[in-house]
Amino acid sequence: MPITGGDIHLKRSHDGRVANLTLDHGRLNIVTMQMRAQMAERFAEIDADSDVRAVVIRGAGDNFTSGGDIAGFMEVQPFDLTDLGHDVTAASRSPKPVIAAIDGYCFGVGLELVLSADIRLCTERAQFALPEMKLGMMPGSGGTQRLSRLIGLSRAKYHILTAERFNGQQAFDWGLAASVSNSKEALEAEVERVVSALLGYSAVSLRTAKEVLDRGIDGPLATGVELERKSYAMLRATADFAEGVAAFGEQRKPEFQDR
């Protein structure tokens, strides 16, 4: 029978403006089928909450996750697996900035989950892999497409076809992670630094920039630039931009609207 159980805890911090999601299922935080569906449920709740300005995803304990419930795949019909792959990457469709804080193992579906986040922060001891080849399988929740876009096709082919691991320093050197910390405590300090920066900005400008980046990257340059120009013009009409200009002129910190 497939492994069930586990939880993705949702706790709010920073006066409700930050949603913290924690994968919690034993020492290795194995992601069960139940947890995959739960990820989509958690993001549906977060996305509907206008108070939430940013999201942080972590693993409980010493590892982000060692990957998915392998035995459970044989208990799921092939067509149903397409929904499970869609559910676990809900971060990519959220209008909120999503940060993945990665320590220890980040394998399989765990790596696919963090690839769907917007900002990845990790420790030196973080270990990344897409090991599906060892099972006669391949990544099925965006791993082939997102990893190749982030670290290049050649490196992605190597690590997917050989199932070889890479570490936190390599993830940083290749541009997959935005920073690498020397301890879990330092990682949490880095998360706080990034979250604090995001909370100081306009929610509508963050949401719009995320959408332009995500939609523009896969299209022709001219299309992406056109999307950028029109989004820039739209933001010109917002109260937050007017406040930002006024604050700049008055040499004070802007007070953006929390929406």
PDB file of N, CA and C in Angstrom, residues 95 202-214 227-228 230-232 234-235 238:
ATOM      1  N   PRO A  95       0.811  33.901  -7.063  1.00  0.00           N
ATOM      2  CA  PRO A  95       1.189  35.295  -7.335  1.00  0.00           C
ATOM      3  C   PRO A  95       2.149  35.858  -6.291  1.00  0.00           C
ATOM      4  N   SER A 202       6.291  46.870  -2.790  1.00  0.00           N
ATOM      5  CA  SER A 202       4.885  46.867  -3.199  1.00  0.00           C
ATOM      6  C   SER A 202       4.454  45.469  -3.632  1.00  0.00           C
ATOM      7  N   ALA A 203       3.359  44.997  -3.069  1.00  0.00           N
ATOM      8  CA  ALA A 203       2.863  43.667  -3.432  1.00  0.00           C
ATOM      9  C   ALA A 203       2.497  43.579  -4.909  1.00  0.00           C
ATOM     10  N   VAL A 204       1.917  44.638  -5.446  1.00  0.00           N
ATOM     11  CA  VAL A 204       1.493  44.597  -6.845  1.00  0.00           C
ATOM     12  C   VAL A 204       2.697  44.624  -7.778  1.00  0.00           C
ATOM     13  N   SER A 205       3.771  45.327  -7.402  1.00  0.00           N
ATOM     14  CA  SER A 205       4.951  45.329  -8.262  1.00  0.00           C
ATOM     15  C   SER A 205       5.669  43.981  -8.197  1.00  0.00           C
ATOM     16  N   LEU A 206       5.706  43.359  -7.030  1.00  0.00           N
ATOM     17  CA  LEU A 206       6.302  42.025  -6.915  1.00  0.00           C
ATOM     18  C   LEU A 206       5.519  41.007  -7.744  1.00  0.00           C
ATOM     19  N   ARG A 207       4.206  41.047  -7.616  1.00  0.00           N
ATOM     20  CA  ARG A 207       3.357  40.108  -8.358  1.00  0.00           C
ATOM     21  C   ARG A 207       3.523  40.289  -9.865  1.00  0.00           C
ATOM     22  N   THR A 208       3.567  41.539 -10.299  1.00  0.00           N
ATOM     23  CA  THR A 208       3.678  41.818 -11.724  1.00  0.00           C
ATOM     24  C   THR A 208       5.049  41.414 -12.258  1.00  0.00           C
ATOM     25  N   ALA A 209       6.109  41.709 -11.508  1.00  0.00           N
ATOM     26  CA  ALA A 209       7.457  41.337 -11.944  1.00  0.00           C
ATOM     27  C   ALA A 209       7.603  39.827 -12.050  1.00  0.00           C
ATOM     28  N   LYS A 210       7.042  39.083 -11.090  1.00  0.00           N
ATOM     29  CA  LYS A 210       7.109  37.619 -11.143  1.00  0.00           C
ATOM     30  C   LYS A 210       6.419  37.098 -12.407  1.00  0.00           C
ATOM     31  N   GLU A 211       5.266  37.647 -12.712  1.00  0.00           N
ATOM     32  CA  GLU A 211       4.517  37.184 -13.888  1.00  0.00           C
ATOM     33  C   GLU A 211       5.269  37.499 -15.172  1.00  0.00           C
ATOM     34  N   VAL A 212       5.841  38.699 -15.270  1.00  0.00           N
ATOM     35  CA  VAL A 212       6.579  39.072 -16.476  1.00  0.00           C
ATOM     36  C   VAL A 212       7.808  38.181 -16.649  1.00  0.00           C
ATOM     37  N   LEU A 213       8.533  37.923 -15.556  1.00  0.00           N
ATOM     38  CA  LEU A 213       9.696  37.046 -15.634  1.00  0.00           C
ATOM     39  C   LEU A 213       9.310  35.640 -16.086  1.00  0.00           C
ATOM     40  N   ASP A 214       8.263  35.080 -15.480  1.00  0.00           N
ATOM     41  CA  ASP A 214       7.869  33.707 -15.786  1.00  0.00           C
ATOM     42  C   ASP A 214       7.307  33.558 -17.195  1.00  0.00           C
ATOM     43  N   LEU A 227       5.831  42.644 -23.230  1.00  0.00           N
ATOM     44  CA  LEU A 227       5.110  42.375 -21.990  1.00  0.00           C
ATOM     45  C   LEU A 227       5.660  43.242 -20.865  1.00  0.00           C
ATOM     46  N   GLU A 228       6.976  43.377 -20.801  1.00  0.00           N
ATOM     47  CA  GLU A 228       7.605  44.202 -19.784  1.00  0.00           C
ATOM     48  C   GLU A 228       7.177  45.665 -19.922  1.00  0.00           C
ATOM     49  N   LYS A 230       4.534  47.024 -21.293  1.00  0.00           N
ATOM     50  CA  LYS A 230       3.127  47.275 -20.976  1.00  0.00           C
ATOM     51  C   LYS A 230       2.856  47.106 -19.485  1.00  0.00           C
ATOM     52  N   SER A 231       3.558  46.174 -18.865  1.00  0.00           N
ATOM     53  CA  SER A 231       3.403  46.007 -17.415  1.00  0.00           C
ATOM     54  C   SER A 231       3.975  47.211 -16.673  1.00  0.00           C
ATOM     55  N   TYR A 232       5.083  47.720 -17.176  1.00  0.00           N
ATOM     56  CA  TYR A 232       5.696  48.922 -16.596  1.00  0.00           C
ATOM     57  C   TYR A 232       4.725  50.095 -16.678  1.00  0.00           C
ATOM     58  N   MET A 234       1.480  49.900 -16.877  1.00  0.00           N
ATOM     59  CA  MET A 234       0.356  49.635 -15.973  1.00  0.00           C
ATOM     60  C   MET A 234       0.701  50.035 -14.544  1.00  0.00           C
ATOM     61  N   LEU A 235       1.915  49.689 -14.102  1.00  0.00           N
ATOM     62  CA  LEU A 235       2.333  50.023 -12.737  1.00  0.00           C
ATOM     63  C   LEU A 235       2.440  51.538 -12.536  1.00  0.00           C
ATOM     64  N   THR A 238      -0.470  52.939 -10.598  1.00  0.00           N
ATOM     65  CA  THR A 238      -0.814  52.450  -9.266  1.00  0.00           C
ATOM     66  C   THR A 238      -0.499  53.475  -8.187  1.00  0.00           C
TER      67      THR A 238
END
